[in-house]
Short mmCIF file of C-alpha atoms and ligand atoms in Angstrom, two decimals:
data_model
loop_
_atom_site.label_atom_id
_atom_site.label_comp_id
_atom_site.label_asym_id
_atom_site.label_seq_id
_atom_site.Cartn_x
_atom_site.Cartn_y
_atom_site.Cartn_z
CA ARG A 261 15.99 7.11 -8.78
CA HIS A 262 13.08 7.54 -6.32
CA LYS A 263 11.22 10.70 -7.35
CA PHE A 264 8.70 10.27 -4.53
CA TRP A 265 10.75 8.74 -1.72
CA GLU A 266 13.54 11.33 -2.17
CA THR A 267 11.05 13.94 -0.92
CA GLN A 268 10.07 12.05 2.24
CA PRO A 269 11.55 12.08 5.76
CA VAL A 270 13.12 8.64 5.54
CA GLY A 271 16.77 7.60 5.69
CA GLN A 272 18.27 8.36 2.25
CA TYR A 273 20.86 6.19 0.51
CA LYS A 274 23.48 8.91 0.88
CA ASP A 275 23.13 8.66 4.66
CA VAL A 276 23.78 4.90 4.95
CA GLY A 277 26.80 4.29 7.13
CA ASP A 278 26.97 7.88 8.36
CA PHE A 279 27.46 7.27 12.06
CA THR A 280 27.33 11.00 12.93
CA LEU A 281 23.56 11.02 12.36
CA ILE A 282 21.78 10.53 15.65
CA GLU A 283 18.87 8.29 16.39
CA GLY A 284 15.41 9.86 16.53
CA PRO A 285 12.94 11.89 14.46
CA ILE A 286 14.23 13.13 11.10
CA GLU A 287 11.97 16.20 11.16
CA PRO A 288 10.03 17.74 14.08
CA PRO A 289 6.21 17.63 14.26
CA THR A 290 4.46 20.64 12.69
CA PRO A 291 1.69 22.44 14.60
CA LEU A 292 -1.62 20.62 14.03
CA SER A 293 -3.08 23.85 12.59
CA GLU A 294 -0.52 23.56 9.76
CA VAL A 295 -1.58 20.04 8.76
CA LYS A 296 -3.38 20.17 5.42
CA GLN A 297 -7.12 19.98 6.14
CA GLU A 298 -8.34 18.72 2.75
CA PRO A 299 -7.50 15.34 1.17
CA TYR A 300 -4.88 15.22 -1.60
CA ASN A 301 -6.13 15.44 -5.17
CA LEU A 302 -6.85 12.26 -7.06
CA PRO A 303 -7.18 11.97 -10.86
CA ALA A 304 -10.63 13.37 -11.73
CA ALA A 305 -12.29 9.98 -12.27
CA TYR A 306 -11.59 8.83 -8.68
CA GLU A 307 -12.71 9.74 -5.17
CA TRP A 308 -11.64 8.99 -1.59
CA THR A 309 -13.70 6.72 0.63
CA THR A 310 -13.24 5.74 4.24
CA CYS A 311 -13.68 1.99 4.51
CA ASP A 312 -15.87 0.94 7.42
CA MET A 313 -14.58 -2.53 8.22
CA ASP A 314 -17.61 -3.13 10.49
CA SER A 315 -19.72 -3.15 7.33
CA GLN A 316 -19.95 -6.60 5.77
CA GLU A 317 -20.32 -5.05 2.33
CA THR A 318 -17.20 -2.86 2.60
CA CYS A 319 -15.21 -5.71 4.09
CA ASP A 320 -16.22 -7.87 1.11
CA GLU A 321 -15.04 -5.19 -1.34
CA VAL A 322 -11.68 -4.80 0.40
CA TYR A 323 -11.29 -8.56 0.55
CA LEU A 324 -11.91 -8.90 -3.19
CA LEU A 325 -9.61 -6.00 -4.15
CA LEU A 326 -6.77 -7.62 -2.21
CA MET A 327 -7.60 -11.16 -3.30
CA ASN A 328 -7.23 -10.09 -6.93
CA ASN A 329 -4.55 -7.39 -6.75
CA TYR A 330 -2.35 -7.73 -3.64
CA VAL A 331 1.20 -9.10 -3.21
CA GLU A 332 2.53 -11.91 -5.44
CA ASP A 333 5.85 -13.76 -5.39
CA ASP A 334 8.47 -12.81 -7.99
CA GLU A 335 7.26 -15.45 -10.46
CA ASN A 336 3.53 -14.60 -10.03
CA MET A 337 2.66 -18.13 -8.92
CA PHE A 338 1.04 -17.21 -5.59
CA ARG A 339 -0.92 -14.22 -4.28
CA PHE A 340 -1.67 -13.40 -0.63
CA ASN A 341 -5.33 -14.09 0.19
CA TYR A 342 -6.00 -12.45 3.58
CA SER A 343 -9.39 -13.60 4.93
CA LYS A 344 -12.12 -11.14 5.92
CA GLU A 345 -11.83 -12.19 9.54
CA PHE A 346 -8.08 -11.57 9.34
CA LEU A 347 -8.57 -8.10 7.85
CA ARG A 348 -11.02 -7.20 10.62
CA TRP A 349 -8.52 -8.40 13.23
CA ALA A 350 -5.62 -6.54 11.59
CA LEU A 351 -7.54 -3.27 11.24
CA ARG A 352 -9.87 -2.97 14.24
CA VAL A 353 -7.07 -2.88 16.80
CA PRO A 354 -7.14 -1.14 20.21
CA GLY A 355 -7.54 2.61 19.62
CA TYR A 356 -7.87 2.33 15.84
CA TYR A 357 -9.04 5.23 13.68
CA ARG A 358 -11.67 4.48 11.05
CA SER A 359 -10.28 7.41 9.03
CA TRP A 360 -7.02 5.46 8.57
CA HIS A 361 -8.74 2.72 6.52
CA ILE A 362 -8.60 4.50 3.20
CA GLY A 363 -10.05 3.48 -0.13
CA VAL A 364 -10.25 4.98 -3.60
CA ARG A 365 -13.32 4.40 -5.76
CA ALA A 366 -14.03 5.01 -9.43
CA LYS A 367 -16.57 7.88 -9.38
CA ALA A 368 -18.70 6.37 -12.16
CA SER A 369 -18.98 2.74 -11.03
CA LYS A 370 -18.18 3.20 -7.31
CA LYS A 371 -15.83 0.24 -7.68
CA LEU A 372 -13.04 0.08 -5.07
CA VAL A 373 -9.76 0.38 -6.97
CA ALA A 374 -7.13 1.19 -4.33
CA PHE A 375 -6.55 0.85 -0.61
CA ILE A 376 -4.09 1.72 2.15
CA THR A 377 -4.37 1.39 5.92
CA ALA A 378 -2.67 2.44 9.10
CA VAL A 379 -3.24 1.30 12.67
CA PRO A 380 -1.80 2.90 15.81
CA ALA A 381 0.98 1.16 17.74
CA ARG A 382 3.57 1.97 20.39
CA ILE A 383 6.95 0.88 19.09
CA ARG A 384 10.08 0.99 21.18
CA VAL A 385 13.32 1.92 19.41
CA ASN A 386 16.18 1.34 21.85
CA ASP A 387 15.09 3.33 24.95
CA GLU A 388 12.30 5.41 23.39
CA VAL A 389 8.71 4.29 23.09
CA VAL A 390 7.31 6.09 20.04
CA LYS A 391 3.67 6.39 18.99
CA MET A 392 3.57 5.18 15.42
CA ALA A 393 1.28 4.14 12.63
CA GLU A 394 1.76 0.67 11.17
CA VAL A 395 1.02 1.02 7.45
CA ASN A 396 -0.16 -2.03 5.52
CA PHE A 397 -2.39 -3.28 2.67
CA LEU A 398 -1.25 -0.68 0.16
CA CYS A 399 -2.87 -1.87 -3.04
CA VAL A 400 -3.62 -0.40 -6.46
CA HIS A 401 -5.78 -2.34 -8.90
CA LYS A 402 -3.67 -4.04 -11.58
CA LYS A 403 -5.28 -1.93 -14.32
CA LEU A 404 -4.22 1.32 -12.59
CA ARG A 405 -0.57 0.54 -11.98
CA SER A 406 2.37 2.85 -12.74
CA LYS A 407 0.22 6.00 -12.73
CA ARG A 408 1.81 7.39 -9.54
CA LEU A 409 -1.30 6.64 -7.49
CA ALA A 410 0.71 4.98 -4.70
CA PRO A 411 2.45 8.24 -3.68
CA VAL A 412 -0.96 9.93 -3.43
CA LEU A 413 -2.24 7.12 -1.17
CA ILE A 414 0.89 7.33 0.97
CA LYS A 415 0.64 11.14 1.29
CA GLU A 416 -3.04 10.87 2.21
CA VAL A 417 -2.49 8.25 4.91
CA THR A 418 0.39 10.38 6.21
CA ARG A 419 -1.91 13.42 6.40
CA ARG A 420 -4.57 11.48 8.30
CA VAL A 421 -1.97 10.08 10.71
CA HIS A 422 -0.62 13.61 11.28
CA MET A 423 -4.20 14.78 12.07
CA GLU A 424 -4.05 12.44 15.08
CA ASN A 425 -0.76 14.03 16.15
CA ILE A 426 1.33 10.99 15.23
CA TRP A 427 4.53 11.64 13.26
CA GLN A 428 6.24 8.26 12.81
CA ALA A 429 5.35 5.01 11.04
CA ALA A 430 6.59 1.45 10.59
CA TYR A 431 6.05 -0.67 7.48
CA THR A 432 7.49 -3.63 5.61
CA ALA A 433 7.77 -4.38 1.91
CA GLY A 434 9.20 -7.01 -0.39
CA VAL A 435 10.74 -4.24 -2.51
CA VAL A 436 13.76 -2.09 -1.71
CA LEU A 437 12.97 1.53 -0.90
CA PRO A 438 15.00 4.27 0.83
CA THR A 439 16.07 2.75 3.19
CA PRO A 440 15.56 -0.46 5.16
CA ILE A 441 16.41 -0.54 8.87
CA THR A 442 17.09 -4.21 8.21
CA THR A 443 16.43 -6.89 5.60
CA CYS A 444 15.01 -10.25 6.62
CA GLN A 445 14.92 -13.61 4.90
CA TYR A 446 11.80 -15.76 4.64
CA TRP A 447 12.22 -19.42 5.64
CA HIS A 448 9.75 -22.20 4.91
CA ARG A 449 9.06 -25.51 6.66
CA SER A 450 7.16 -28.01 4.50
CA LEU A 451 4.23 -29.65 6.29
CA ASN A 452 2.56 -31.09 3.17
CA PRO A 453 5.54 -31.59 0.84
CA LYS A 454 3.60 -33.46 -1.84
CA LYS A 455 1.18 -30.55 -2.38
CA LEU A 456 3.97 -27.95 -2.16
CA ILE A 457 5.87 -29.73 -4.92
CA ASP A 458 2.73 -30.29 -7.02
CA VAL A 459 1.90 -26.56 -7.02
CA GLY A 460 5.48 -25.40 -7.60
CA PHE A 461 6.01 -23.90 -4.16
CA SER A 462 8.95 -26.20 -3.61
CA ARG A 463 10.99 -28.68 -5.62
CA LEU A 464 12.07 -32.24 -5.11
CA GLY A 465 15.65 -32.04 -3.85
CA ALA A 466 18.52 -33.57 -5.77
CA ARG A 467 18.71 -37.34 -5.23
CA MET A 468 15.35 -37.26 -3.41
CA THR A 469 12.22 -39.26 -4.14
CA MET A 470 8.71 -38.16 -3.16
CA SER A 471 8.45 -40.86 -0.51
CA ARG A 472 11.82 -39.95 1.04
CA THR A 473 10.75 -36.29 1.03
CA ILE A 474 7.45 -37.09 2.77
CA LYS A 475 9.34 -39.11 5.38
CA LEU A 476 11.88 -36.30 5.89
CA TYR A 477 9.12 -33.82 6.86
CA LYS A 478 7.01 -36.23 8.96
CA LEU A 479 6.04 -34.93 12.40
CA PRO A 480 4.71 -36.65 15.54
CA ASP A 481 0.91 -36.83 15.83
CA SER A 482 0.82 -34.92 19.11
CA THR A 483 2.88 -32.27 20.89
CA VAL A 484 5.65 -33.40 23.22
CA THR A 485 6.07 -30.62 25.83
CA PRO A 486 4.21 -31.36 29.12
CA GLY A 487 1.81 -28.49 29.91
CA PHE A 488 1.62 -27.28 26.28
CA ARG A 489 -1.88 -25.88 25.71
CA LYS A 490 -3.87 -23.22 23.88
CA MET A 491 -3.70 -19.68 25.35
CA GLU A 492 -6.90 -18.47 27.08
CA LEU A 493 -8.20 -15.07 28.24
CA ARG A 494 -7.11 -15.80 31.83
CA ASP A 495 -3.49 -16.06 30.57
CA VAL A 496 -3.31 -12.44 29.33
CA PRO A 497 -1.50 -11.01 32.41
CA ALA A 498 1.11 -13.79 32.49
CA VAL A 499 1.67 -13.74 28.72
CA THR A 500 2.00 -9.94 28.77
CA ARG A 501 4.72 -10.16 31.44
CA LEU A 502 6.53 -12.95 29.58
CA LEU A 503 6.36 -11.14 26.25
CA ARG A 504 7.30 -7.67 27.55
CA ASN A 505 10.32 -9.11 29.31
CA TYR A 506 11.36 -11.03 26.17
CA LEU A 507 10.87 -8.14 23.74
CA SER A 508 12.89 -5.75 25.93
CA GLN A 509 16.14 -7.19 24.51
CA PHE A 510 15.49 -6.14 20.88
CA VAL A 511 16.40 -2.81 19.28
CA VAL A 512 12.95 -2.37 17.70
CA ALA A 513 9.88 -4.03 19.22
CA PRO A 514 6.25 -3.29 20.05
CA ASP A 515 5.46 -2.03 23.56
CA PHE A 516 2.54 -4.39 24.27
CA ASP A 517 0.19 -3.88 27.22
CA GLU A 518 -2.53 -6.32 28.33
CA HIS A 519 -5.08 -4.82 25.92
CA ASP A 520 -2.69 -5.34 23.02
CA VAL A 521 -1.94 -8.91 24.06
CA GLU A 522 -5.64 -9.66 24.34
CA HIS A 523 -6.23 -8.30 20.86
CA TRP A 524 -3.16 -9.68 19.08
CA LEU A 525 -2.65 -13.02 20.79
CA ILE A 526 -5.93 -14.50 22.02
CA PRO A 527 -6.62 -17.34 19.59
CA ARG A 528 -9.12 -16.62 16.80
CA ASP A 529 -10.15 -19.42 14.46
CA ASN A 530 -8.35 -19.26 11.13
CA VAL A 531 -6.65 -15.98 12.09
CA VAL A 532 -4.21 -16.38 14.97
CA ASP A 533 -3.16 -19.34 17.12
CA SER A 534 -1.33 -19.04 20.44
CA TYR A 535 -0.02 -21.76 22.69
CA LEU A 536 1.85 -21.70 25.96
CA VAL A 537 3.57 -23.98 28.38
CA GLU A 538 2.08 -24.07 31.88
CA SER A 539 4.41 -25.77 34.33
CA PRO A 540 2.71 -28.95 35.58
CA GLU A 541 4.46 -28.39 38.95
CA ASN A 542 3.73 -24.76 39.86
CA HIS A 543 1.40 -23.59 37.03
CA ASP A 544 3.84 -20.86 35.97
CA ILE A 545 3.55 -19.79 32.32
CA THR A 546 7.10 -20.37 31.11
CA ASP A 547 6.93 -20.39 27.30
CA PHE A 548 4.74 -19.08 24.51
CA CYS A 549 4.43 -19.46 20.75
CA SER A 550 2.04 -18.14 18.13
CA PHE A 551 1.40 -18.04 14.40
CA TYR A 552 -1.10 -16.36 12.10
CA THR A 553 -3.03 -17.79 9.17
CA LEU A 554 -2.37 -16.26 5.75
CA PRO A 555 -3.37 -18.41 2.79
CA SER A 556 -2.17 -17.66 -0.73
CA SER A 557 -4.13 -18.21 -3.92
CA ILE A 558 -2.35 -20.58 -6.25
CA LEU A 559 -2.45 -18.92 -9.65
CA GLY A 560 -3.29 -21.26 -12.50
CA ASN A 561 -3.19 -24.74 -10.96
CA GLN A 562 -5.86 -27.25 -11.90
CA ALA A 563 -5.69 -29.39 -8.78
CA HIS A 564 -5.25 -26.82 -5.99
CA SER A 565 -6.54 -23.27 -5.51
CA THR A 566 -5.13 -22.30 -2.08
CA LEU A 567 -1.95 -22.79 -0.17
CA LYS A 568 -2.60 -22.79 3.56
CA ALA A 569 0.33 -21.05 5.25
CA ALA A 570 1.06 -20.38 8.92
CA TYR A 571 3.42 -17.48 9.71
CA SER A 572 5.48 -17.50 12.89
CA TYR A 573 4.40 -14.55 15.06
CA TYR A 574 5.72 -13.98 18.62
CA ASN A 575 7.53 -16.79 20.45
CA VAL A 576 9.12 -16.73 23.92
CA SER A 577 11.05 -19.48 25.63
CA THR A 578 12.32 -19.39 29.21
CA LYS A 579 12.22 -23.12 30.12
CA THR A 580 11.40 -25.16 27.02
CA PRO A 581 14.22 -24.92 24.45
CA LEU A 582 12.97 -22.77 21.55
CA PRO A 583 13.52 -25.55 18.96
CA GLN A 584 11.33 -27.93 21.00
CA LEU A 585 8.65 -25.28 21.49
CA MET A 586 8.59 -24.50 17.77
CA ASN A 587 8.51 -28.19 16.91
CA ASP A 588 5.30 -28.36 18.94
CA ALA A 589 4.03 -25.35 16.96
CA LEU A 590 4.79 -27.27 13.74
CA ILE A 591 2.88 -30.27 15.11
CA VAL A 592 -0.25 -28.24 15.84
CA ALA A 593 0.02 -26.46 12.48
CA LYS A 594 0.19 -29.86 10.79
CA GLN A 595 -2.85 -31.04 12.80
CA LYS A 596 -4.69 -27.92 11.61
CA ASP A 597 -3.92 -28.88 8.02
CA PHE A 598 -1.47 -26.09 7.13
CA ASP A 599 0.67 -26.87 4.07
CA VAL A 600 3.67 -24.78 5.11
CA PHE A 601 5.00 -22.93 8.17
CA ASN A 602 6.84 -19.70 7.36
CA ALA A 603 9.19 -17.67 9.54
CA LEU A 604 11.57 -14.74 9.22
CA ASP A 605 15.15 -14.77 10.55
CA ILE A 606 14.20 -12.20 13.24
CA MET A 607 14.37 -12.41 17.06
CA HIS A 608 15.85 -15.79 18.05
CA ASN A 609 14.36 -17.66 15.10
CA GLU A 610 17.77 -18.62 13.71
CA SER A 611 18.15 -20.97 16.69
CA PHE A 612 15.51 -23.33 15.31
CA LEU A 613 15.24 -22.74 11.54
CA LYS A 614 17.92 -25.19 10.40
CA ASP A 615 17.30 -27.87 13.05
CA LEU A 616 13.59 -27.95 12.29
CA LYS A 617 14.19 -28.31 8.51
CA PHE A 618 13.14 -24.87 7.40
CA GLY A 619 14.75 -23.84 4.11
CA PRO A 620 15.42 -20.29 2.86
CA GLY A 621 12.78 -18.93 0.46
CA ASP A 622 13.26 -16.73 -2.60
CA GLY A 623 11.63 -13.76 -0.86
CA GLN A 624 12.97 -11.08 1.46
CA LEU A 625 11.18 -8.65 3.71
CA HIS A 626 12.57 -5.17 4.25
CA TYR A 627 11.60 -3.23 7.39
CA TYR A 628 11.20 0.57 7.33
CA LEU A 629 10.52 3.46 9.66
CA TYR A 630 9.08 6.77 8.49
CA ASN A 631 10.51 9.94 10.05
CA TYR A 632 12.74 8.07 12.49
CA ARG A 633 16.42 7.27 12.17
CA VAL A 634 17.98 4.21 13.76
CA ARG A 635 21.62 3.17 13.92
CA SER A 636 22.46 1.64 10.52
CA GLY A 637 23.61 -1.98 10.32
CA MET A 638 20.89 -3.49 12.48
CA LYS A 639 20.71 -7.28 12.17
CA PRO A 640 17.40 -9.15 11.68
CA SER A 641 18.06 -10.90 15.01
CA GLU A 642 17.91 -7.48 16.71
CA LEU A 643 14.37 -6.94 15.45
CA GLY A 644 11.45 -7.84 17.73
CA LEU A 645 8.58 -6.68 15.52
CA VAL A 646 6.27 -8.74 13.28
CA LEU A 647 3.93 -6.91 10.90
CA LEU A 648 1.09 -8.82 9.25
S1 LIG B 896 4.06 -3.97 1.09
C1 LIG B 896 2.85 -4.44 -0.06
C2 LIG B 896 2.55 -3.37 -1.07
N1 LIG B 896 1.51 -3.82 -1.98
C3 LIG B 896 1.71 -4.61 -3.03
O1 LIG B 896 2.83 -4.96 -3.35
C4 LIG B 896 0.47 -5.06 -3.77
C5 LIG B 896 0.67 -5.21 -5.25
N2 LIG B 896 1.18 -3.97 -5.83
C6 LIG B 896 0.45 -2.83 -5.92
O2 LIG B 896 -0.71 -2.75 -5.55
C7 LIG B 896 3.08 -3.78 2.61
C8 LIG B 896 1.16 -1.62 -6.52
O3 LIG B 896 2.26 -2.08 -7.27
C9 LIG B 896 1.63 -0.61 -5.44
C10 LIG B 896 2.46 0.48 -6.11
C11 LIG B 896 0.43 0.03 -4.77
C12 LIG B 896 2.53 -1.29 -4.39
N3 LIG B 896 5.72 0.67 -0.42
O4 LIG B 896 1.61 4.26 -8.16
P1 LIG B 896 2.97 3.97 -8.66
C13 LIG B 896 2.52 -2.38 2.64
O5 LIG B 896 1.36 -2.19 2.32
C14 LIG B 896 6.65 3.44 -4.69
C15 LIG B 896 6.04 1.98 -0.55
O6 LIG B 896 3.28 4.45 -10.03
P2 LIG B 896 2.27 1.16 -8.61
C16 LIG B 896 3.39 -1.25 3.11
C17 LIG B 896 7.73 3.33 -5.75
O7 LIG B 896 9.01 3.19 -5.16
N4 LIG B 896 6.26 2.58 -1.75
O8 LIG B 896 3.31 2.41 -8.55
C18 LIG B 896 3.09 0.06 2.41
C19 LIG B 896 7.53 4.62 -6.50
O9 LIG B 896 8.09 5.69 -5.75
P3 LIG B 896 9.56 6.24 -6.17
C20 LIG B 896 6.13 1.82 -2.86
O10 LIG B 896 3.07 -0.03 -8.88
C21 LIG B 896 4.00 1.15 2.91
C22 LIG B 896 6.02 4.82 -6.46
O11 LIG B 896 5.55 4.00 -5.35
C23 LIG B 896 5.79 0.46 -2.78
O12 LIG B 896 1.14 1.49 -9.50
C24 LIG B 896 3.70 2.50 2.25
C25 LIG B 896 5.36 4.36 -7.73
O13 LIG B 896 3.99 4.58 -7.60
C26 LIG B 896 5.59 -0.10 -1.50
N5 LIG B 896 5.28 -1.40 -1.33
O14 LIG B 896 1.72 1.08 -7.12
C27 LIG B 896 4.58 3.59 2.80
N6 LIG B 896 5.72 -0.03 -4.04
O15 LIG B 896 9.95 7.26 -5.14
C28 LIG B 896 4.10 4.09 4.14
C29 LIG B 896 6.02 0.98 -4.85
O16 LIG B 896 10.47 5.04 -6.16
C30 LIG B 896 4.95 5.25 4.64
N7 LIG B 896 6.28 2.11 -4.16
O17 LIG B 896 9.44 6.83 -7.57
C31 LIG B 896 4.46 5.80 5.98
C32 LIG B 896 3.18 6.63 5.82
C33 LIG B 896 2.61 7.08 7.15
C34 LIG B 896 3.46 8.14 7.82
C35 LIG B 896 2.81 8.67 9.13
C36 LIG B 896 3.70 9.76 9.90
C1 LIG B 897 4.20 -7.48 4.39
N1 LIG B 897 3.07 -7.36 5.24
O1 LIG B 897 7.92 -13.69 -2.34
C2 LIG B 897 3.87 -8.17 3.12
N2 LIG B 897 7.17 -15.09 -0.80
O2 LIG B 897 10.18 -16.70 0.38
C3 LIG B 897 4.54 -7.58 1.93
N3 LIG B 897 8.58 -18.18 -1.84
O3 LIG B 897 6.76 -17.78 -0.61
C4 LIG B 897 5.87 -8.19 1.60
N4 LIG B 897 8.75 -17.76 -6.80
O4 LIG B 897 10.67 -19.75 -1.63
C5 LIG B 897 5.79 -9.47 0.90
N5 LIG B 897 9.56 -21.68 -1.82
C6 LIG B 897 7.09 -10.03 0.43
C7 LIG B 897 6.97 -11.49 0.08
C8 LIG B 897 6.14 -11.76 -1.15
C9 LIG B 897 5.82 -13.21 -1.34
C10 LIG B 897 7.05 -14.01 -1.55
C11 LIG B 897 8.30 -15.97 -0.86
C12 LIG B 897 9.08 -15.88 0.43
C13 LIG B 897 7.80 -17.40 -1.09
C14 LIG B 897 8.30 -19.60 -1.99
C15 LIG B 897 7.64 -19.90 -3.30
C16 LIG B 897 8.42 -19.48 -4.50
C17 LIG B 897 7.67 -19.71 -5.76
C18 LIG B 897 8.45 -19.16 -6.92
C19 LIG B 897 9.63 -20.34 -1.82
C20 LIG B 897 10.66 -22.54 -1.53
C21 LIG B 897 10.27 -23.39 -0.33
C22 LIG B 897 11.28 -24.50 -0.02
C23 LIG B 897 10.63 -25.51 0.93
C24 LIG B 897 11.60 -26.61 1.28
C25 LIG B 897 12.89 -26.05 1.84
C26 LIG B 897 13.52 -25.02 0.93
C27 LIG B 897 12.54 -23.91 0.61
#
């Protein structure tokens, strides 16, 4: 069934529900001297390239490859359109390796035709903090599909990760592969229902008119929680403490230090937004919420070309009830002109999804680990990790 994945150190279907298998690496690291020194072979017309995301020109090429060839929904109505600034943020992370930003070019035209990336991360699985690679942005040009190029890209990124003495990875996909550690559901909260319906992202409910629908999704003009404000650089120590403490309860979660928090959570225009609640009494930072900006191209609509979507990122509540905190996040997202607010059913998100009028989407997101086994039957609510 999976000619490539059957050969890889990932949980295999035959192992699902086998509780005798213990948690941890599937295979041990090999000595670095035994890691293949040369890149894997590509079909003769193609060559490897390392993509320097500091270069405006390379960043433009990557942006265009993804804009035209990256992930679509199951009916090919929308395609992710990660911005250049977003790609820079996602790829130039603390301790990143330029060699992990891998492209494939046509030798003749030098055109970029495929891409895959990894960035380093410390991920905790139960009691172990494991150095991993987070793999993302795997993309093969539409004209080169089904030629088994993806396994070559995956083997090459694996080789380059091994060269840095890292032996595990985390990744997500909308497709089922051997074998998910858990499967999450996408939920959507309409902010601009008229546009969502016009472009086919959502439908008018039964016995609903447009004006009743607009009224249903109306939000207050301003946030309601006293002390709710944008996160600033001076908040990094407090937010790190809040987040580390919160994430400690999940089975799989990132092990963020202050450098990570500064990179991943300091607000960046049109990339990531973070808000917190500072107690008006004692100035304690008690709650935190964040979302990232990921527009989608609307394929073949006359009136609209982009759908502006916010994706729930990391949220922590200790004083403000999570539904109230997230309602404030919806209010700022609406102020910033987002059309929809998306969230997965991970962490404690289920506690606000229904109350805040999110509805389940038609997409799922499967989470995977490479060369690491975890107890099977993990629930999405036990997951504390968001990948972009
Ligand atoms: S998921 C988004 C992936 N990208 C897209 O969906 C973009 C649009 N599609 C494409 O560009 C987020 C192509 O369809 C792709 C496949 C390139 C997806 N993950 O070349 P062939 C990520 O980026 C397997 C993993 O003929 P293609 C995460 C498939 O099962 N494997 O197909 C990426 C089959 O293998 P099998 C995937 O359609 C994580 C083989 O590829 C996959 O022309 C990567 C077919 O290859 C997917 N999303 O190209 C893994 N989609 O065994 C990282 C298909 O079933 C692992 N396949 O025969 C860790 C590495 C690091 C380890 C470090 C220790
Ligand atoms: C990982 N880094 O399918 C990325 N999105 O539900 C790779 N559906 O937007 C993995 N089909 O349900 C990506 N509207 C996997 C996801 C790929 C993209 C995808 C889904 C997630 C999505 C929308 C549009 C469907 C269009 C037709 C959807 C319904 C919204 C409705 C709003 C009102 C309340 C009920 C729900």
